[in-house]
PDB file of C-alpha atoms in Angstrom:
ATOM      1  CA  MET A  22       9.456  13.675  -4.612  1.00 88.00           C
ATOM      2  CA  GLY A  23       7.290  12.175  -1.889  1.00 87.00           C
ATOM      3  CA  LEU A  24       7.460  15.233   0.348  1.00 87.00           C
ATOM      4  CA  ALA A  25       6.740  17.584  -2.560  1.00 91.00           C
ATOM      5  CA  PHE A  26       3.763  15.479  -3.587  1.00 91.00           C
ATOM      6  CA  ALA A  27       2.344  15.403  -0.038  1.00 88.00           C
ATOM      7  CA  ALA A  28       2.532  19.195   0.310  1.00 91.00           C
ATOM      8  CA  MET A  29       0.988  19.853  -3.113  1.00 92.00           C
ATOM      9  CA  TRP A  30      -1.736  17.223  -2.698  1.00 86.00           C
ATOM     10  CA  SER A  31      -2.721  18.389   0.786  1.00 88.00           C
ATOM     11  CA  SER A  32      -3.027  22.027  -0.296  1.00 92.00           C
ATOM     12  CA  ALA A  33      -5.596  21.099  -2.956  1.00 90.00           C
ATOM     13  CA  PHE A  34      -8.422  20.787  -0.414  1.00 88.00           C
ATOM     14  CA  THR A  35      -8.006  24.397   0.670  1.00 91.00           C
ATOM     15  CA  SER A  36      -7.857  25.788  -2.882  1.00 92.00           C
ATOM     16  CA  ALA A  37     -10.867  23.643  -3.838  1.00 91.00           C
ATOM     17  CA  ARG A  38     -12.862  25.036  -0.911  1.00 91.00           C
ATOM     18  CA  ILE A  39     -12.164  28.566  -2.156  1.00 92.00           C
ATOM     19  CA  ILE A  40     -13.235  27.643  -5.696  1.00 94.00           C
ATOM     20  CA  VAL A  41     -16.541  25.936  -4.875  1.00 92.00           C
ATOM     21  CA  ALA A  42     -17.636  28.919  -2.787  1.00 91.00           C
ATOM     22  CA  SER A  43     -17.821  31.008  -5.974  1.00 93.00           C
ATOM     23  CA  ALA A  44     -18.118  28.668  -8.972  1.00 94.00           C
ATOM     24  CA  PRO A  45     -19.961  25.478 -10.039  1.00 95.00           C
ATOM     25  CA  PRO A  46     -17.745  22.595  -8.850  1.00 94.00           C
ATOM     26  CA  LEU A  47     -18.066  20.017 -11.648  1.00 95.00           C
ATOM     27  CA  THR A  48     -17.916  22.461 -14.543  1.00 95.00           C
ATOM     28  CA  THR A  49     -14.959  24.284 -12.999  1.00 95.00           C
ATOM     29  CA  LEU A  50     -13.163  21.002 -12.414  1.00 94.00           C
ATOM     30  CA  ALA A  51     -13.839  19.846 -15.993  1.00 95.00           C
ATOM     31  CA  PHE A  52     -12.411  23.137 -17.296  1.00 95.00           C
ATOM     32  CA  ARG A  53      -9.392  22.784 -15.023  1.00 93.00           C
ATOM     33  CA  PHE A  54      -8.679  19.264 -16.319  1.00 94.00           C
ATOM     34  CA  LEU A  55      -9.057  20.437 -19.894  1.00 95.00           C
ATOM     35  CA  ILE A  56      -6.414  23.140 -19.372  1.00 94.00           C
ATOM     36  CA  SER A  57      -4.064  20.913 -17.351  1.00 91.00           C
ATOM     37  CA  GLY A  58      -4.450  18.037 -19.789  1.00 92.00           C
ATOM     38  CA  LEU A  59      -3.702  20.148 -22.868  1.00 94.00           C
ATOM     39  CA  ILE A  60      -0.636  21.677 -21.185  1.00 92.00           C
ATOM     40  CA  ALA A  61       0.632  18.234 -20.186  1.00 90.00           C
ATOM     41  CA  VAL A  62       0.100  16.783 -23.680  1.00 93.00           C
ATOM     42  CA  ILE A  63       1.929  19.732 -25.280  1.00 94.00           C
ATOM     43  CA  ILE A  64       4.829  19.328 -22.830  1.00 89.00           C
ATOM     44  CA  ALA A  65       4.871  15.582 -23.524  1.00 90.00           C
ATOM     45  CA  ARG A  66       5.080  16.161 -27.273  1.00 93.00           C
ATOM     46  CA  LEU A  67       7.940  18.627 -26.750  1.00 92.00           C
ATOM     47  CA  MET A  68       9.637  15.858 -24.745  1.00 87.00           C
ATOM     48  CA  LYS A  69       9.196  13.554 -27.785  1.00 89.00           C
ATOM     49  CA  GLN A  70       6.674  11.399 -25.952  1.00 88.00           C
ATOM     50  CA  THR A  71       3.909   9.603 -27.838  1.00 86.00           C
ATOM     51  CA  TRP A  72       0.263   8.836 -27.179  1.00 82.00           C
ATOM     52  CA  HIS A  73       0.715   5.376 -28.665  1.00 83.00           C
ATOM     53  CA  LEU A  74       0.591   3.699 -25.270  1.00 82.00           C
ATOM     54  CA  THR A  75       0.668   0.018 -24.424  1.00 82.00           C
ATOM     55  CA  ARG A  76      -2.614  -1.730 -23.677  1.00 84.00           C
ATOM     56  CA  ALA A  77      -1.756  -1.795 -19.957  1.00 82.00           C
ATOM     57  CA  GLN A  78      -0.933   1.916 -20.009  1.00 85.00           C
ATOM     58  CA  TRP A  79      -4.207   2.787 -21.741  1.00 88.00           C
ATOM     59  CA  ARG A  80      -6.169   0.694 -19.239  1.00 88.00           C
ATOM     60  CA  ALA A  81      -4.444   2.384 -16.295  1.00 86.00           C
ATOM     61  CA  THR A  82      -4.853   5.835 -17.883  1.00 89.00           C
ATOM     62  CA  ILE A  83      -8.593   5.397 -18.462  1.00 92.00           C
ATOM     63  CA  ILE A  84      -9.282   3.943 -15.013  1.00 91.00           C
ATOM     64  CA  PHE A  85      -7.134   6.596 -13.340  1.00 89.00           C
ATOM     65  CA  GLY A  86      -8.771   9.413 -15.302  1.00 92.00           C
ATOM     66  CA  ILE A  87     -12.303   8.316 -14.456  1.00 94.00           C
ATOM     67  CA  CYS A  88     -11.746   7.175 -10.861  1.00 93.00           C
ATOM     68  CA  GLN A  89      -9.354   9.859  -9.599  1.00 89.00           C
ATOM     69  CA  ASN A  90     -10.343  12.882 -11.656  1.00 91.00           C
ATOM     70  CA  GLY A  91     -13.974  12.177 -12.437  1.00 93.00           C
ATOM     71  CA  LEU A  92     -15.175  10.409  -9.305  1.00 95.00           C
ATOM     72  CA  TYR A  93     -12.750  11.201  -6.468  1.00 92.00           C
ATOM     73  CA  LEU A  94     -12.086  14.866  -7.234  1.00 91.00           C
ATOM     74  CA  GLY A  95     -15.550  15.439  -8.703  1.00 93.00           C
ATOM     75  CA  LEU A  96     -17.292  14.116  -5.605  1.00 94.00           C
ATOM     76  CA  ASN A  97     -14.922  15.990  -3.303  1.00 91.00           C
ATOM     77  CA  PHE A  98     -15.489  19.293  -5.118  1.00 91.00           C
ATOM     78  CA  VAL A  99     -19.249  18.833  -4.798  1.00 93.00           C
ATOM     79  CA  ALA A 100     -18.950  17.765  -1.151  1.00 92.00           C
ATOM     80  CA  MET A 101     -16.886  20.792  -0.177  1.00 90.00           C
ATOM     81  CA  GLN A 102     -19.874  22.995  -0.798  1.00 90.00           C
ATOM     82  CA  TRP A 103     -21.094  21.610   2.543  1.00 90.00           C
ATOM     83  CA  VAL A 104     -18.120  20.143   4.439  1.00 88.00           C
ATOM     84  CA  GLU A 105     -14.899  21.793   5.554  1.00 87.00           C
ATOM     85  CA  ALA A 106     -11.619  21.312   3.716  1.00 85.00           C
ATOM     86  CA  SER A 107     -10.039  19.816   6.839  1.00 84.00           C
ATOM     87  CA  LEU A 108     -12.680  17.074   7.062  1.00 84.00           C
ATOM     88  CA  ALA A 109     -12.353  16.257   3.347  1.00 87.00           C
ATOM     89  CA  ALA A 110      -8.573  16.024   3.779  1.00 84.00           C
ATOM     90  CA  ILE A 111      -8.902  13.685   6.760  1.00 82.00           C
ATOM     91  CA  ILE A 112     -11.250  11.345   4.861  1.00 86.00           C
ATOM     92  CA  ALA A 113      -9.029  11.351   1.769  1.00 84.00           C
ATOM     93  CA  SER A 114      -5.979  10.548   3.897  1.00 78.00           C
ATOM     94  CA  THR A 115      -7.371   7.069   4.589  1.00 80.00           C
ATOM     95  CA  MET A 116      -6.565   5.985   1.012  1.00 80.00           C
ATOM     96  CA  PRO A 117      -3.354   4.092   1.961  1.00 74.00           C
ATOM     97  CA  LEU A 118      -5.333   2.098   4.520  1.00 78.00           C
ATOM     98  CA  LEU A 119      -7.915   1.215   1.884  1.00 83.00           C
ATOM     99  CA  VAL A 120      -5.164   0.236  -0.583  1.00 78.00           C
ATOM    100  CA  ALA A 121      -3.749  -2.157   2.013  1.00 76.00           C
ATOM    101  CA  LEU A 122      -7.229  -3.504   2.775  1.00 79.00           C
ATOM    102  CA  ALA A 123      -7.983  -3.992  -0.933  1.00 79.00           C
ATOM    103  CA  GLY A 124      -4.695  -5.820  -1.379  1.00 75.00           C
ATOM    104  CA  TRP A 125      -5.695  -8.132   1.457  1.00 75.00           C
ATOM    105  CA  LEU A 126      -9.242  -8.793   0.218  1.00 77.00           C
ATOM    106  CA  PHE A 127      -8.708  -8.999  -3.541  1.00 75.00           C
ATOM    107  CA  LEU A 128      -5.023  -9.771  -4.096  1.00 69.00           C
ATOM    108  CA  LYS A 129      -4.632 -12.182  -1.160  1.00 70.00           C
ATOM    109  CA  ASP A 130      -1.851  -9.979   0.221  1.00 69.00           C
ATOM    110  CA  ALA A 131      -2.423 -10.800   3.895  1.00 68.00           C
ATOM    111  CA  PRO A 132      -1.192  -7.984   6.171  1.00 67.00           C
ATOM    112  CA  LYS A 133       1.365  -8.682   8.875  1.00 76.00           C
ATOM    113  CA  PRO A 134       0.497  -8.149  12.572  1.00 80.00           C
ATOM    114  CA  VAL A 135       1.935  -4.613  12.565  1.00 81.00           C
ATOM    115  CA  ALA A 136      -0.136  -3.774   9.501  1.00 77.00           C
ATOM    116  CA  MET A 137      -3.259  -5.204  11.147  1.00 80.00           C
ATOM    117  CA  VAL A 138      -2.689  -2.925  14.118  1.00 83.00           C
ATOM    118  CA  GLY A 139      -2.222  -0.028  11.718  1.00 81.00           C
ATOM    119  CA  LEU A 140      -5.486  -0.785   9.915  1.00 78.00           C
ATOM    120  CA  ALA A 141      -7.333  -0.976  13.230  1.00 82.00           C
ATOM    121  CA  ALA A 142      -5.786   2.311  14.368  1.00 84.00           C
ATOM    122  CA  GLY A 143      -6.732   4.027  11.134  1.00 80.00           C
ATOM    123  CA  ILE A 144     -10.326   2.862  11.381  1.00 79.00           C
ATOM    124  CA  ALA A 145     -10.460   4.000  15.019  1.00 84.00           C
ATOM    125  CA  GLY A 146      -9.098   7.419  14.086  1.00 82.00           C
ATOM    126  CA  VAL A 147     -11.665   7.877  11.342  1.00 78.00           C
ATOM    127  CA  ALA A 148     -14.450   6.756  13.678  1.00 79.00           C
ATOM    128  CA  LEU A 149     -13.329   9.294  16.287  1.00 81.00           C
ATOM    129  CA  VAL A 150     -13.252  12.191  13.841  1.00 77.00           C
ATOM    130  CA  MET A 151     -16.482  11.233  12.092  1.00 75.00           C
ATOM    131  CA  GLY A 152     -18.366  10.470  15.294  1.00 77.00           C
ATOM    132  CA  THR A 153     -17.554  13.852  16.795  1.00 75.00           C
ATOM    133  CA  ARG A 154     -18.258  15.752  13.594  1.00 71.00           C
ATOM    134  CA  LEU A 155     -21.565  14.041  12.878  1.00 71.00           C
ATOM    135  CA  GLY A 156     -22.636  14.684  16.449  1.00 69.00           C
ATOM    136  CA  GLN A 157     -22.086  18.394  15.858  1.00 71.00           C
ATOM    137  CA  GLY A 158     -24.207  18.657  12.743  1.00 72.00           C
ATOM    138  CA  VAL A 159     -21.838  17.999   9.821  1.00 79.00           C
ATOM    139  CA  ASP A 160     -23.667  17.507   6.521  1.00 82.00           C
ATOM    140  CA  LEU A 161     -24.062  13.761   6.024  1.00 85.00           C
ATOM    141  CA  THR A 162     -24.451  14.016   2.240  1.00 90.00           C
ATOM    142  CA  GLY A 163     -21.089  15.746   1.933  1.00 90.00           C
ATOM    143  CA  VAL A 164     -19.447  13.110   4.134  1.00 89.00           C
ATOM    144  CA  ILE A 165     -20.881  10.260   2.039  1.00 92.00           C
ATOM    145  CA  LEU A 166     -19.628  11.895  -1.165  1.00 93.00           C
ATOM    146  CA  CYS A 167     -16.132  12.159   0.344  1.00 91.00           C
ATOM    147  CA  LEU A 168     -16.224   8.509   1.411  1.00 91.00           C
ATOM    148  CA  VAL A 169     -17.294   7.305  -2.045  1.00 94.00           C
ATOM    149  CA  GLY A 170     -14.612   9.533  -3.517  1.00 93.00           C
ATOM    150  CA  VAL A 171     -11.817   7.982  -1.468  1.00 91.00           C
ATOM    151  CA  LEU A 172     -12.984   4.524  -2.554  1.00 92.00           C
ATOM    152  CA  ALA A 173     -12.644   5.662  -6.167  1.00 93.00           C
ATOM    153  CA  LEU A 174      -9.152   7.011  -5.391  1.00 88.00           C
ATOM    154  CA  THR A 175      -8.234   3.603  -4.000  1.00 87.00           C
ATOM    155  CA  VAL A 176      -9.307   1.935  -7.253  1.00 88.00           C
ATOM    156  CA  ALA A 177      -7.287   4.505  -9.229  1.00 86.00           C
ATOM    157  CA  THR A 178      -4.162   3.843  -7.169  1.00 80.00           C
ATOM    158  CA  MET A 179      -4.520   0.077  -7.459  1.00 81.00           C
ATOM    159  CA  ALA A 180      -4.870   0.448 -11.241  1.00 77.00           C
ATOM    160  CA  LEU A 181      -1.408   2.004 -11.449  1.00 69.00           C
ATOM    161  CA  ARG A 182       0.329  -0.998  -9.918  1.00 64.00           C
ATOM    162  CA  GLY A 183       2.732  -2.431 -12.480  1.00 56.00           C
ATOM    163  CA  ALA A 184       0.942  -0.758 -15.397  1.00 56.00           C
ATOM    164  CA  LEU A 185       3.261   2.160 -16.093  1.00 59.00           C
ATOM    165  CA  SER A 186       6.377   0.536 -17.479  1.00 61.00           C
ATOM    166  CA  GLY A 187       7.277   1.927 -20.883  1.00 64.00           C
ATOM    167  CA  GLY A 188       7.695   5.640 -20.177  1.00 67.00           C
ATOM    168  CA  ASN A 189       5.521   8.437 -21.643  1.00 77.00           C
ATOM    169  CA  TYR A 190       4.674   9.573 -18.111  1.00 78.00           C
ATOM    170  CA  MET A 191       3.840  13.178 -18.970  1.00 83.00           C
ATOM    171  CA  MET A 192       1.635  12.009 -21.829  1.00 89.00           C
ATOM    172  CA  ILE A 193      -0.160   9.636 -19.433  1.00 86.00           C
ATOM    173  CA  VAL A 194      -0.711  12.521 -17.021  1.00 85.00           C
ATOM    174  CA  GLY A 195      -2.182  14.685 -19.782  1.00 90.00           C
ATOM    175  CA  LEU A 196      -4.407  11.995 -21.251  1.00 93.00           C
ATOM    176  CA  GLN A 197      -5.874  10.925 -17.899  1.00 91.00           C
ATOM    177  CA  MET A 198      -6.756  14.571 -17.212  1.00 92.00           C
ATOM    178  CA  LEU A 199      -8.482  14.910 -20.575  1.00 95.00           C
ATOM    179  CA  ILE A 200     -10.395  11.695 -19.820  1.00 96.00           C
ATOM    180  CA  GLY A 201     -11.456  13.140 -16.457  1.00 95.00           C
ATOM    181  CA  SER A 202     -12.540  16.351 -18.183  1.00 96.00           C
ATOM    182  CA  ALA A 203     -14.623  14.454 -20.757  1.00 96.00           C
ATOM    183  CA  PHE A 204     -16.223  12.444 -17.947  1.00 96.00           C
ATOM    184  CA  LEU A 205     -17.212  15.538 -15.946  1.00 96.00           C
ATOM    185  CA  TRP A 206     -18.495  17.895 -18.654  1.00 96.00           C
ATOM    186  CA  PRO A 207     -21.892  16.187 -19.205  1.00 96.00           C
ATOM    187  CA  PHE A 208     -22.644  16.200 -15.463  1.00 95.00           C
ATOM    188  CA  GLY A 209     -21.579  19.817 -15.012  1.00 94.00           C
ATOM    189  CA  LEU A 210     -23.588  21.110 -17.972  1.00 94.00           C
ATOM    190  CA  ALA A 211     -26.653  19.028 -17.067  1.00 94.00           C
ATOM    191  CA  PHE A 212     -26.914  19.743 -13.353  1.00 92.00           C
ATOM    192  CA  GLU A 213     -25.131  23.030 -12.619  1.00 93.00           C
ATOM    193  CA  SER A 214     -25.722  26.707 -13.151  1.00 89.00           C
ATOM    194  CA  LEU A 215     -22.804  28.440 -14.872  1.00 86.00           C
ATOM    195  CA  GLU A 216     -23.013  31.466 -12.577  1.00 89.00           C
ATOM    196  CA  VAL A 217     -19.577  32.520 -11.262  1.00 92.00           C
ATOM    197  CA  ILE A 218     -18.802  35.111  -8.587  1.00 94.00           C
ATOM    198  CA  TRP A 219     -15.483  36.482  -9.850  1.00 93.00           C
ATOM    199  CA  SER A 220     -12.787  37.607  -7.420  1.00 94.00           C
ATOM    200  CA  PRO A 221      -8.962  37.707  -7.231  1.00 94.00           C
ATOM    201  CA  GLN A 222      -9.114  34.863  -4.700  1.00 93.00           C
ATOM    202  CA  LEU A 223     -11.090  32.673  -7.118  1.00 94.00           C
ATOM    203  CA  VAL A 224      -8.697  33.309 -10.013  1.00 95.00           C
ATOM    204  CA  ALA A 225      -5.643  32.677  -7.842  1.00 95.00           C
ATOM    205  CA  ALA A 226      -7.114  29.477  -6.422  1.00 94.00           C
ATOM    206  CA  PHE A 227      -8.068  28.210  -9.892  1.00 94.00           C
ATOM    207  CA  VAL A 228      -4.635  28.914 -11.395  1.00 94.00           C
ATOM    208  CA  TYR A 229      -2.917  27.338  -8.398  1.00 94.00           C
ATOM    209  CA  THR A 230      -5.038  24.190  -8.322  1.00 92.00           C
ATOM    210  CA  THR A 231      -4.681  23.773 -12.099  1.00 91.00           C
ATOM    211  CA  LEU A 232      -0.888  23.994 -12.195  1.00 90.00           C
ATOM    212  CA  VAL A 233       0.290  22.740  -8.786  1.00 92.00           C
ATOM    213  CA  PRO A 234      -1.999  20.031  -7.308  1.00 88.00           C
ATOM    214  CA  GLY A 235      -3.487  19.321 -10.730  1.00 82.00           C
ATOM    215  CA  LEU A 236      -0.463  19.088 -13.040  1.00 85.00           C
ATOM    216  CA  ALA A 237       2.741  19.024 -10.987  1.00 88.00           C
ATOM    217  CA  ALA A 238       1.506  16.787  -8.138  1.00 89.00           C
ATOM    218  CA  THR A 239      -0.057  14.234 -10.503  1.00 81.00           C
ATOM    219  CA  PHE A 240       3.130  14.017 -12.565  1.00 82.00           C
ATOM    220  CA  ILE A 241       5.230  13.515  -9.437  1.00 89.00           C
ATOM    221  CA  TRP A 242       2.793  10.865  -8.156  1.00 82.00           C
ATOM    222  CA  VAL A 243       2.966   8.855 -11.382  1.00 77.00           C
ATOM    223  CA  LEU A 244       6.779   8.994 -11.322  1.00 82.00           C
ATOM    224  CA  LEU A 245       6.832   8.043  -7.651  1.00 85.00           C
ATOM    225  CA  VAL A 246       4.524   5.030  -8.082  1.00 78.00           C
ATOM    226  CA  ASN A 247       6.628   3.824 -11.008  1.00 77.00           C
ATOM    227  CA  ARG A 248       9.854   4.329  -9.044  1.00 79.00           C
ATOM    228  CA  ILE A 249       8.989   2.677  -5.714  1.00 76.00           C
ATOM    229  CA  GLY A 250       5.570   1.049  -6.214  1.00 73.00           C
ATOM    230  CA  ALA A 251       2.033   1.985  -5.142  1.00 67.00           C
ATOM    231  CA  VAL A 252       2.343   0.651  -1.587  1.00 64.00           C
ATOM    232  CA  ARG A 253       5.615   2.375  -0.737  1.00 70.00           C
ATOM    233  CA  ALA A 254       4.568   5.586  -2.509  1.00 76.00           C
ATOM    234  CA  ALA A 255       1.382   5.646  -0.442  1.00 70.00           C
ATOM    235  CA  THR A 256       3.598   5.967   2.653  1.00 69.00           C
ATOM    236  CA  PHE A 257       3.808   9.677   1.964  1.00 79.00           C
ATOM    237  CA  HIS A 258       0.047   9.971   2.379  1.00 74.00           C
ATOM    238  CA  PHE A 259       0.573   9.679   6.125  1.00 71.00           C
ATOM    239  CA  LEU A 260       1.587  13.364   5.960  1.00 79.00           C
ATOM    240  CA  ASN A 261      -1.702  14.378   4.335  1.00 78.00           C
ATOM    241  CA  PRO A 262      -3.849  14.484   7.495  1.00 76.00           C
ATOM    242  CA  PHE A 263      -1.389  16.873   9.151  1.00 80.00           C
ATOM    243  CA  LEU A 264      -0.777  19.033   6.088  1.00 84.00           C
ATOM    244  CA  GLY A 265      -4.396  19.110   4.935  1.00 84.00           C
ATOM    245  CA  VAL A 266      -5.637  20.226   8.356  1.00 83.00           C
ATOM    246  CA  ALA A 267      -2.774  22.740   8.676  1.00 84.00           C
ATOM    247  CA  PHE A 268      -3.498  24.387   5.295  1.00 88.00           C
ATOM    248  CA  ALA A 269      -7.215  24.618   6.078  1.00 87.00           C
ATOM    249  CA  ALA A 270      -6.559  26.200   9.483  1.00 85.00           C
ATOM    250  CA  LEU A 271      -3.898  28.588   8.185  1.00 88.00           C
ATOM    251  CA  LEU A 272      -5.559  29.814   4.992  1.00 88.00           C
ATOM    252  CA  LEU A 273      -9.281  29.361   5.697  1.00 88.00           C
ATOM    253  CA  GLY A 274      -9.299  29.881   9.470  1.00 86.00           C
ATOM    254  CA  GLU A 275     -11.232  26.640  10.034  1.00 82.00           C
ATOM    255  CA  GLN A 276     -11.792  25.812  13.689  1.00 78.00           C
ATOM    256  CA  LEU A 277     -10.264  22.479  14.622  1.00 75.00           C
ATOM    257  CA  ARG A 278     -11.437  20.345  17.517  1.00 77.00           C
ATOM    258  CA  THR A 279      -9.323  18.396  19.969  1.00 81.00           C
ATOM    259  CA  SER A 280     -10.850  15.193  18.605  1.00 80.00           C
ATOM    260  CA  ASP A 281      -9.652  16.199  15.128  1.00 78.00           C
ATOM    261  CA  PHE A 282      -6.047  16.412  16.281  1.00 81.00           C
ATOM    262  CA  ILE A 283      -6.277  13.107  18.141  1.00 87.00           C
ATOM    263  CA  GLY A 284      -7.974  11.415  15.191  1.00 83.00           C
ATOM    264  CA  VAL A 285      -5.392  12.765  12.736  1.00 81.00           C
ATOM    265  CA  LEU A 286      -2.552  11.449  14.916  1.00 85.00           C
ATOM    266  CA  VAL A 287      -4.159   8.013  15.170  1.00 86.00           C
ATOM    267  CA  ILE A 288      -4.873   7.850  11.406  1.00 81.00           C
ATOM    268  CA  ALA A 289      -1.343   8.946  10.513  1.00 80.00           C
ATOM    269  CA  ALA A 290       0.170   6.414  12.906  1.00 84.00           C
ATOM    270  CA  GLY A 291      -2.001   3.681  11.384  1.00 82.00           C
ATOM    271  CA  ILE A 292      -1.004   4.621   7.828  1.00 76.00           C
ATOM    272  CA  LEU A 293       2.670   4.672   8.782  1.00 80.00           C
ATOM    273  CA  ALA A 294       2.439   1.264  10.472  1.00 82.00           C
ATOM    274  CA  VAL A 295       0.728  -0.298   7.447  1.00 75.00           C
ATOM    275  CA  GLN A 296       3.168   1.129   4.940  1.00 72.00           C
ATOM    276  CA  LEU A 297       6.310   0.450   6.946  1.00 76.00           C
ATOM    277  CA  SER A 298       5.162  -3.143   7.343  1.00 75.00           C
ATOM    278  CA  HIS A 299       5.010  -3.461   3.554  1.00 65.00           C
ATOM    279  CA  VAL A 300       8.378  -1.776   3.128  1.00 65.00           C
ATOM    280  CA  VAL A 301       9.983  -4.243   5.561  1.00 63.00           C
ATOM    281  CA  GLU A 302       8.502  -7.192   3.641  1.00 63.00           C
ATOM    282  CA  ILE A 303       9.732  -5.799   0.322  1.00 61.00           C
ATOM    283  CA  ARG A 304      13.250  -5.393   1.712  1.00 64.00           C
ATOM    284  CA  LYS A 305      13.229  -8.941   3.070  1.00 64.00           C
ATOM    285  CA  MET A 306      12.263 -10.245  -0.362  1.00 62.00           C
ATOM    286  CA  GLN A 307      15.016  -8.168  -1.953  1.00 62.00           C
ATOM    287  CA  ASP A 308      17.561  -9.524   0.527  1.00 65.00           C
ATOM    288  CA  LYS A 309      16.557 -13.107  -0.317  1.00 65.00           C
ATOM    289  CA  THR A 310      17.019 -12.476  -4.038  1.00 62.00           C
TER     290      THR A 310
END
């Protein structure tokens, strides 16, 4: 499940880059969430699932829908009009580091020495990539939008912690997409032109991003977080820098710099150190009980 999620999630940056080159980002994303959400709700009803969720499930669903779909993906879609898919993927891959940092600052979950080293390495890797890119004329507005987006993704992930017991996972996936769609429509209609440059590539990218990263990956992520917890599930994000950069290079022909490869390696190593530190602590607690 974790490997499938990582591959699907990482490919979304490349398909999004194709979409925003020919269509308004926010309106297209709102339409995508509307389709994905309706499909998920229909599937959930066929699975005898209900939309009568618990209070904790509704809270998590609303926060997740607004923060991940509305803010994180909305800001990333807008940003990728100006920044490359590989850079957006690298920034987004820092989410597990931010989850660990948020746990430390707000939940008093002090990181162990290995995790501290991992956090430092992740920050250093991001600084290396961003410093080189900004020095070569990368659009600063797009970078800021990506950074704000990954902060919103961190909030969305933290909101899922311990809030999904009770089942109805497919229904939760569908409802949070519909919430994201409702959040994005006013912004898309108010600020964007509805002009679309139609092409087979656009249609293929839209269908793919709607069904695979949009529907399948989100469903797998919700199941994964419920099965092993947000911290351990986030371990699989250490694959995202590699896979996101690889998809962008393979399908879009983006030119990658030596500093990108070094930065990606450092970020991935930092993420892995942070997450493995948490996994070790969880296993120690399980052994004691």
